PDB file of C-alpha atoms in Angstrom:
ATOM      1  CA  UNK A   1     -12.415 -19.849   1.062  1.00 48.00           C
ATOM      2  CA  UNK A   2      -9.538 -20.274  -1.138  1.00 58.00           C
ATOM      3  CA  UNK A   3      -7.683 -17.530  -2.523  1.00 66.00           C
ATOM      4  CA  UNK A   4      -3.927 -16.514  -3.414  1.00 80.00           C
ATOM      5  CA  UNK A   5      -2.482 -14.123  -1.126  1.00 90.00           C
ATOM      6  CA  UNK A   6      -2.005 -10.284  -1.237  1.00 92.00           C
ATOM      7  CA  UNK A   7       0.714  -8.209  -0.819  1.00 92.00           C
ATOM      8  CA  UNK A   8      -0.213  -5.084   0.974  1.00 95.00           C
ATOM      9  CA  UNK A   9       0.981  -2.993  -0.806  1.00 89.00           C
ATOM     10  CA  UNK A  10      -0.881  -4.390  -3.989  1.00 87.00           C
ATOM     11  CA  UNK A  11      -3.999  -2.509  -2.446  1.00 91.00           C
ATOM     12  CA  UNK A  12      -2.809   0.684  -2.589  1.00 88.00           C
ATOM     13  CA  UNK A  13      -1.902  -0.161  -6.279  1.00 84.00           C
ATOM     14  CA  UNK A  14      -5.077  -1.381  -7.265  1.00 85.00           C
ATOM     15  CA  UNK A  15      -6.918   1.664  -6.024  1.00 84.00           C
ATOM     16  CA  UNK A  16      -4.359   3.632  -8.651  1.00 80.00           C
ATOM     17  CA  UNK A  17      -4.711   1.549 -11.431  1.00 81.00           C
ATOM     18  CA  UNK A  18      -5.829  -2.592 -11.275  1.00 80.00           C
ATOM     19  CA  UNK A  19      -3.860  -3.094 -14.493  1.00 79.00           C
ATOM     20  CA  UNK A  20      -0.662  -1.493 -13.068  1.00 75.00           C
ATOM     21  CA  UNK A  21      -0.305  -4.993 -10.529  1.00 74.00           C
ATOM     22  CA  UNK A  22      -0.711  -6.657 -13.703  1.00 75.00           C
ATOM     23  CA  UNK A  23       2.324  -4.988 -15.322  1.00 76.00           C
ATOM     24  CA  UNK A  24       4.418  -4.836 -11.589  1.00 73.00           C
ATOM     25  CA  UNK A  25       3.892  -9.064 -11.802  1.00 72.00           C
ATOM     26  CA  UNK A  26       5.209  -8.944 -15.249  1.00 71.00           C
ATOM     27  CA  UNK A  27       8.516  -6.590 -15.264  1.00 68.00           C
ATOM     28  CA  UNK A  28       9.539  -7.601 -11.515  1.00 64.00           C
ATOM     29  CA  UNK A  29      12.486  -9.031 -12.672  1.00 63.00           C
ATOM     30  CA  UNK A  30      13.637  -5.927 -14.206  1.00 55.00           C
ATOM     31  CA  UNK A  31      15.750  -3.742 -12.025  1.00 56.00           C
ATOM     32  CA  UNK A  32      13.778  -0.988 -10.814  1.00 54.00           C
ATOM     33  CA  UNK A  33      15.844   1.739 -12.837  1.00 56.00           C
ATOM     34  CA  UNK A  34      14.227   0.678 -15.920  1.00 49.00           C
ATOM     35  CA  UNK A  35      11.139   2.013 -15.127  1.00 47.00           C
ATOM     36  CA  UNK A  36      11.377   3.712 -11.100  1.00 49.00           C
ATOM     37  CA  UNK A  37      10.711   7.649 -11.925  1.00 54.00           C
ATOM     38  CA  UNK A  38      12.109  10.374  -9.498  1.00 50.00           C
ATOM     39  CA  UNK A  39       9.042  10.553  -7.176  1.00 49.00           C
ATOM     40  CA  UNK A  40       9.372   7.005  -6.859  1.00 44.00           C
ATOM     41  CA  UNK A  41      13.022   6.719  -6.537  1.00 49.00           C
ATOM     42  CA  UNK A  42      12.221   9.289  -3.867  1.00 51.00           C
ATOM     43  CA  UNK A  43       9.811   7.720  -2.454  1.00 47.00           C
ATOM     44  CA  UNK A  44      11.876   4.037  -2.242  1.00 51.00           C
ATOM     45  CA  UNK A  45      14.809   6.208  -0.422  1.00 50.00           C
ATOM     46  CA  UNK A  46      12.875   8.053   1.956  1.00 48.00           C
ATOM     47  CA  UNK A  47      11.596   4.817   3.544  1.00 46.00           C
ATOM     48  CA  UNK A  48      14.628   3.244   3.396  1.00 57.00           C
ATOM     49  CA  UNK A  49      15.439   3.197   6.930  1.00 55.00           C
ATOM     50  CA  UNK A  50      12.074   1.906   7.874  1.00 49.00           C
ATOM     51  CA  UNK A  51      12.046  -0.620   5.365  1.00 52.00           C
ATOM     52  CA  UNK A  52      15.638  -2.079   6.920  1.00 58.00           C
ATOM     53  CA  UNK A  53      14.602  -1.432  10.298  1.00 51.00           C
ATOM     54  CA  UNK A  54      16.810   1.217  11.449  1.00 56.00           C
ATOM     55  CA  UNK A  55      14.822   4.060  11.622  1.00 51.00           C
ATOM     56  CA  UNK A  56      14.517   3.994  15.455  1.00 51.00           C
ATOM     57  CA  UNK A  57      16.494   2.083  18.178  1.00 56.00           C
ATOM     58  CA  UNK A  58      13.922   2.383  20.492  1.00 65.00           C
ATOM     59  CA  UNK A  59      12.573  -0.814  21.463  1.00 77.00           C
ATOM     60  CA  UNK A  60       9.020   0.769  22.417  1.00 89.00           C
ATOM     61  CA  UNK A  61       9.257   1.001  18.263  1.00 93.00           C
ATOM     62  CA  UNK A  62       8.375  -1.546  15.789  1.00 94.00           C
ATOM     63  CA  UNK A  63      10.124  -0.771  12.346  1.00 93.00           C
ATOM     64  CA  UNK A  64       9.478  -2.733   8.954  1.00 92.00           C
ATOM     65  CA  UNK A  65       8.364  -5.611  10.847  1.00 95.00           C
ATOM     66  CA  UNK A  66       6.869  -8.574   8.631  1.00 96.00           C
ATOM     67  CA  UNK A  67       3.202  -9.173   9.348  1.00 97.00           C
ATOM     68  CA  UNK A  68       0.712 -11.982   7.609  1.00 97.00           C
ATOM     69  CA  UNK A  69      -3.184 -12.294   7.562  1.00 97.00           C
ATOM     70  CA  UNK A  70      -4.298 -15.723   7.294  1.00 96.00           C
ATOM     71  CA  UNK A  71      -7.806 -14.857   7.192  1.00 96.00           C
ATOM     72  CA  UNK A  72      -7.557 -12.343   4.970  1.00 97.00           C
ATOM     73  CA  UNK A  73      -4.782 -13.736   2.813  1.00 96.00           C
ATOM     74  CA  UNK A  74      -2.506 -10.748   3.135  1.00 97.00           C
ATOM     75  CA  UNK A  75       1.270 -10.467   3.923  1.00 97.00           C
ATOM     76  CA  UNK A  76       3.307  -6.926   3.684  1.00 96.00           C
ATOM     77  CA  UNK A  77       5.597  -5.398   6.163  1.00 96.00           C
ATOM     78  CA  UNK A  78       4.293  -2.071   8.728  1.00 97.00           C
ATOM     79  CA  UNK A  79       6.060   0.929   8.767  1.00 95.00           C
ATOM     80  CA  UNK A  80       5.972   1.857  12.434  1.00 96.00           C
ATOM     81  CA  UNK A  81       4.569   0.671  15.706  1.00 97.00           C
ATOM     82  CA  UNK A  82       5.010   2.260  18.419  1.00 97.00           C
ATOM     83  CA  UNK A  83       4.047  -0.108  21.620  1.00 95.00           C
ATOM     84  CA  UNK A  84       3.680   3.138  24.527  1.00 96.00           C
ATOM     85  CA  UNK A  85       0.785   5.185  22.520  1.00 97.00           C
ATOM     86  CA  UNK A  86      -0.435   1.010  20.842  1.00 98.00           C
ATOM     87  CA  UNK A  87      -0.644   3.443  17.283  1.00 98.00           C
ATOM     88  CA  UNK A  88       0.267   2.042  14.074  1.00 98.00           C
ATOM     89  CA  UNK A  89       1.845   4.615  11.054  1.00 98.00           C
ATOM     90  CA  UNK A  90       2.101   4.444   7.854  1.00 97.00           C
ATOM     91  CA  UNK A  91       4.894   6.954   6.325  1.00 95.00           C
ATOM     92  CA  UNK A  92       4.556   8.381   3.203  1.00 93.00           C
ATOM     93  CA  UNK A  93       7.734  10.681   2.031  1.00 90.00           C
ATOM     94  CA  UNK A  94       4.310  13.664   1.427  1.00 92.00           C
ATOM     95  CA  UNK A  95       1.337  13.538   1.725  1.00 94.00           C
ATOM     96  CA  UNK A  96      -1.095  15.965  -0.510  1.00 93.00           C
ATOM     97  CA  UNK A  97      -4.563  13.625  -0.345  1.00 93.00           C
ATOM     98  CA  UNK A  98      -5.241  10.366   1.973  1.00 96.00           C
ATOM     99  CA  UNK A  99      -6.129   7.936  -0.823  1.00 94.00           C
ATOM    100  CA  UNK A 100      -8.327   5.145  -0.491  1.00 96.00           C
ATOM    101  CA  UNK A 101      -5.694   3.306  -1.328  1.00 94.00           C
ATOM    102  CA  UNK A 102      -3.794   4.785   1.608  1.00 96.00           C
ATOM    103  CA  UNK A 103      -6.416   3.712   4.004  1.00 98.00           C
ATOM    104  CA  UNK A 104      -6.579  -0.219   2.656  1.00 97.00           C
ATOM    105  CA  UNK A 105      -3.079  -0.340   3.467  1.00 97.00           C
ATOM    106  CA  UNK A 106      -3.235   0.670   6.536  1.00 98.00           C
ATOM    107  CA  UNK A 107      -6.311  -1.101   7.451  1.00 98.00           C
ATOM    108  CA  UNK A 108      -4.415  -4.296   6.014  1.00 98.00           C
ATOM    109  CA  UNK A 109      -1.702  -3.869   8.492  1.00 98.00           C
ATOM    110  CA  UNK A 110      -3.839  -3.339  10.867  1.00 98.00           C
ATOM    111  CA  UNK A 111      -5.877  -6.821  10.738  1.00 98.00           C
ATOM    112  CA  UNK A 112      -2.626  -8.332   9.988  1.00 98.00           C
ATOM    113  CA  UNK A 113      -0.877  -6.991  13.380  1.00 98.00           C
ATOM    114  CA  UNK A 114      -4.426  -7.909  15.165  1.00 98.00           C
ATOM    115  CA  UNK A 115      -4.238 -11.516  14.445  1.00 98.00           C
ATOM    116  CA  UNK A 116      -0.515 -11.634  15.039  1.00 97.00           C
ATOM    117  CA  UNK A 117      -1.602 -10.632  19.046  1.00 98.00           C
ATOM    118  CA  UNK A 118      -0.976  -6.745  19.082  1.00 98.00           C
ATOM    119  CA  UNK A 119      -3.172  -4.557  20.605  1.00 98.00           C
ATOM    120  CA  UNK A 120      -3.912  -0.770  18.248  1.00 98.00           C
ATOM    121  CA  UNK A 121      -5.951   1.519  19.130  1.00 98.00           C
ATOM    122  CA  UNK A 122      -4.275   4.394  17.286  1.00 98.00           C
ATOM    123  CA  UNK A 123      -4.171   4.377  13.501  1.00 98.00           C
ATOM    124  CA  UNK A 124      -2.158   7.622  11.225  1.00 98.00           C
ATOM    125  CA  UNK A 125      -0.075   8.750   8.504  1.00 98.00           C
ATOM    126  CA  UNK A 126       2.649  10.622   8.860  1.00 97.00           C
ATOM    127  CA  UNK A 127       3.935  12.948   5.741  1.00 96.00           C
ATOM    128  CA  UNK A 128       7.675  12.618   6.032  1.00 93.00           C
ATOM    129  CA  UNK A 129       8.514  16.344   3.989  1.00 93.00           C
ATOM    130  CA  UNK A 130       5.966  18.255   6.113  1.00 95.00           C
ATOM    131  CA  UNK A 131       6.183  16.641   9.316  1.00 96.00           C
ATOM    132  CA  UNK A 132       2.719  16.144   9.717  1.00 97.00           C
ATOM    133  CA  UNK A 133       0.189  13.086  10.961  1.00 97.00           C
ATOM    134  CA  UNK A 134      -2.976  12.394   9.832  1.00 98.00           C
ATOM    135  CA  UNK A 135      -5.042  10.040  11.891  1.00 98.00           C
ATOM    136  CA  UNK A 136      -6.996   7.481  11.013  1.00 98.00           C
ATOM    137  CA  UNK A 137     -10.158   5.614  12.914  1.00 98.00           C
ATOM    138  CA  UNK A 138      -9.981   2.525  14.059  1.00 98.00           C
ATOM    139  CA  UNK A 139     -12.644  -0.100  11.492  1.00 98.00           C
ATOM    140  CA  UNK A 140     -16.032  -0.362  12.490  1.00 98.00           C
ATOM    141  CA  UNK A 141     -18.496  -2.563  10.371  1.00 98.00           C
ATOM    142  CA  UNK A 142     -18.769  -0.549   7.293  1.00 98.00           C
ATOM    143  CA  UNK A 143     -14.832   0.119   6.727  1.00 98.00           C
ATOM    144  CA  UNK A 144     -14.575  -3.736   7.533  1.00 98.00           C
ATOM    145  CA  UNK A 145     -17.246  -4.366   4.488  1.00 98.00           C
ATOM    146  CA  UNK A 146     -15.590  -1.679   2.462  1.00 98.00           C
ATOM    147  CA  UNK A 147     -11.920  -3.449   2.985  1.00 98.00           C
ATOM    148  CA  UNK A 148     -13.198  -6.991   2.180  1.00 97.00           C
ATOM    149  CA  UNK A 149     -15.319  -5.868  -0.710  1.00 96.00           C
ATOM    150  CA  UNK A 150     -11.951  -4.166  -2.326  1.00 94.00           C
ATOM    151  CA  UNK A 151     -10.062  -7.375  -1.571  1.00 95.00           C
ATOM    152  CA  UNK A 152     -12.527  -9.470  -3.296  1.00 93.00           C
ATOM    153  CA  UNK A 153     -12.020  -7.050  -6.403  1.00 90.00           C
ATOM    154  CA  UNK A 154      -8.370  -7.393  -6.779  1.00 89.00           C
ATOM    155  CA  UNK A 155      -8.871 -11.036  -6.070  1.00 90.00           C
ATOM    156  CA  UNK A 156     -11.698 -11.539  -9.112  1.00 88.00           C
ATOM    157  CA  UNK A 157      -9.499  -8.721 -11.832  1.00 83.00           C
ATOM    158  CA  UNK A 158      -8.674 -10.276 -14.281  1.00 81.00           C
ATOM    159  CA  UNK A 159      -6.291  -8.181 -16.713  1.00 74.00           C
ATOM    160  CA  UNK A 160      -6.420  -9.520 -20.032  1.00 74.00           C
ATOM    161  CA  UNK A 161     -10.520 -10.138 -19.829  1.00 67.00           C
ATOM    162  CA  UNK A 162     -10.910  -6.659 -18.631  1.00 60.00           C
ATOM    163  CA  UNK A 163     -11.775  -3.574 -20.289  1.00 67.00           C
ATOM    164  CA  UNK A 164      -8.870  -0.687 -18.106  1.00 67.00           C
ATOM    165  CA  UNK A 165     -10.267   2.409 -18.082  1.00 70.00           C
ATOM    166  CA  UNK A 166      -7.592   4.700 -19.144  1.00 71.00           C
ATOM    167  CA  UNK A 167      -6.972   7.918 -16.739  1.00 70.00           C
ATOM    168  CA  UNK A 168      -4.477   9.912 -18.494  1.00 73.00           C
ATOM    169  CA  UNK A 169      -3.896  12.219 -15.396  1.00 72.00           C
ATOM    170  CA  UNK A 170      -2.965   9.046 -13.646  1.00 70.00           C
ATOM    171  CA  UNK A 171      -1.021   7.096 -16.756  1.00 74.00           C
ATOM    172  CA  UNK A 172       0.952  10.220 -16.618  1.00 74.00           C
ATOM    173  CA  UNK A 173       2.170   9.488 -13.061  1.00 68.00           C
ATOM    174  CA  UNK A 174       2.278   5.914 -13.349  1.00 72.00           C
ATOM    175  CA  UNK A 175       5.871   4.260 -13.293  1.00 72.00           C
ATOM    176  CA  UNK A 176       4.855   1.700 -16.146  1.00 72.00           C
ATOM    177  CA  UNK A 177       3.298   3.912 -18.386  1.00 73.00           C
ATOM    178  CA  UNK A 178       6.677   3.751 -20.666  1.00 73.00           C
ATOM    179  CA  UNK A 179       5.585  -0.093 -20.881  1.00 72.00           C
ATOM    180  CA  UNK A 180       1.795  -0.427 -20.721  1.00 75.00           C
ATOM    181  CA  UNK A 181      -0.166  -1.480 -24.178  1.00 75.00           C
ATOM    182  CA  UNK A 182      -3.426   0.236 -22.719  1.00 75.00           C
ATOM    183  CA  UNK A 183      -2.326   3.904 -23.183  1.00 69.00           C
ATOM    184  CA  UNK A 184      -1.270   6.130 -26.022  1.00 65.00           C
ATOM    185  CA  UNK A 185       0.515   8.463 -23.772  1.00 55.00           C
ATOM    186  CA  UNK A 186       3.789   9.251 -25.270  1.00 52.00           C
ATOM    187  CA  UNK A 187       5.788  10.201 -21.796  1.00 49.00           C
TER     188      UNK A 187
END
């Protein structure tokens, strides 16, 4: 099958709002200050030092490692591995609700670290404010389904043929609501 590839964290976008990858392709070349709000400048800083790879020096820990699907068309980086306990962790700065969108990025790092040779058999998140994990179970069949049938709808949106159904709770939280042409939300 031929299809472009993914970036990880595109799924947990889509889940929020499909037209909000749209508008991420089309102001990426903006600096991030024009339209980054405080919970996402918070966010961005809080997982700095995983994103550069010095959040641990432990070298039973994988940090912000690059990973790649080739089956499933998917490249992103992982926040942690950790090779004693074989878990994988995603790191959110808080965590209120495990979103579906939450759980597709996971699961995409997940596949992604499988087919790169690594062995998981623990999947979490871990709420950085809080200190607390959340754990999540491995795929079986119907998460596998559920993960491909999301990745087929990102890959078949098409933004300017289709109608976005406007969620004001979440346009109000959305970083490019100051830019999108779908809402009338005056923020």
């Amino acid at each position: 099958m031929e299809y472009h590839t993914l970036n990880i964290s595109q799924l947990n976008d889509f889940v929020f709002c499909p037209y909000s990858i749209y508008l991420h392709t089309v102001y990426q070349t903006l600096d991030d200050d024009n339209y980054y709000d405080l919970p996402q400048i918070k966010g961005k800083y809080a997982h700095q030092t995983v994103d550069d790879g010095t959040y641990s020096t432990k070298k039973s820990v994988i940090t912000g490692m690059m990973v790649y699907s080739e089956y499933y068309g998917l490249v992103g980086r992982i926040d942690q591995y950790f090779f004693d306990d074989k878990k994988l962790v995603e790191r959110k700065r808080s965590i209120k609700t495990i979103y579906d969108g939450y759980k597709l990025q996971l699961y995409a790092q997940y596949f992604c670290m499988i087919e790169m040779g690594f062995v998981i058999d623990k999947l979490g998140f871990y709420s950085m404010v809080d200190n607390k994990s959340y754990p999540l179970a491995i795929p079986d069949d119907k998460t596998i389904h559920w993960f491909e049938t999301h990745l087929n709808h990102i890959r078949q949106y098409q933004p300017l043929d289709t109608h976005v159904h406007i969620n004001e709770n979440k346009c109000q939280h959305c970083i490019y609501c100051p830019l999108c042409d779908k809402t009338t939300l005056l923020i």
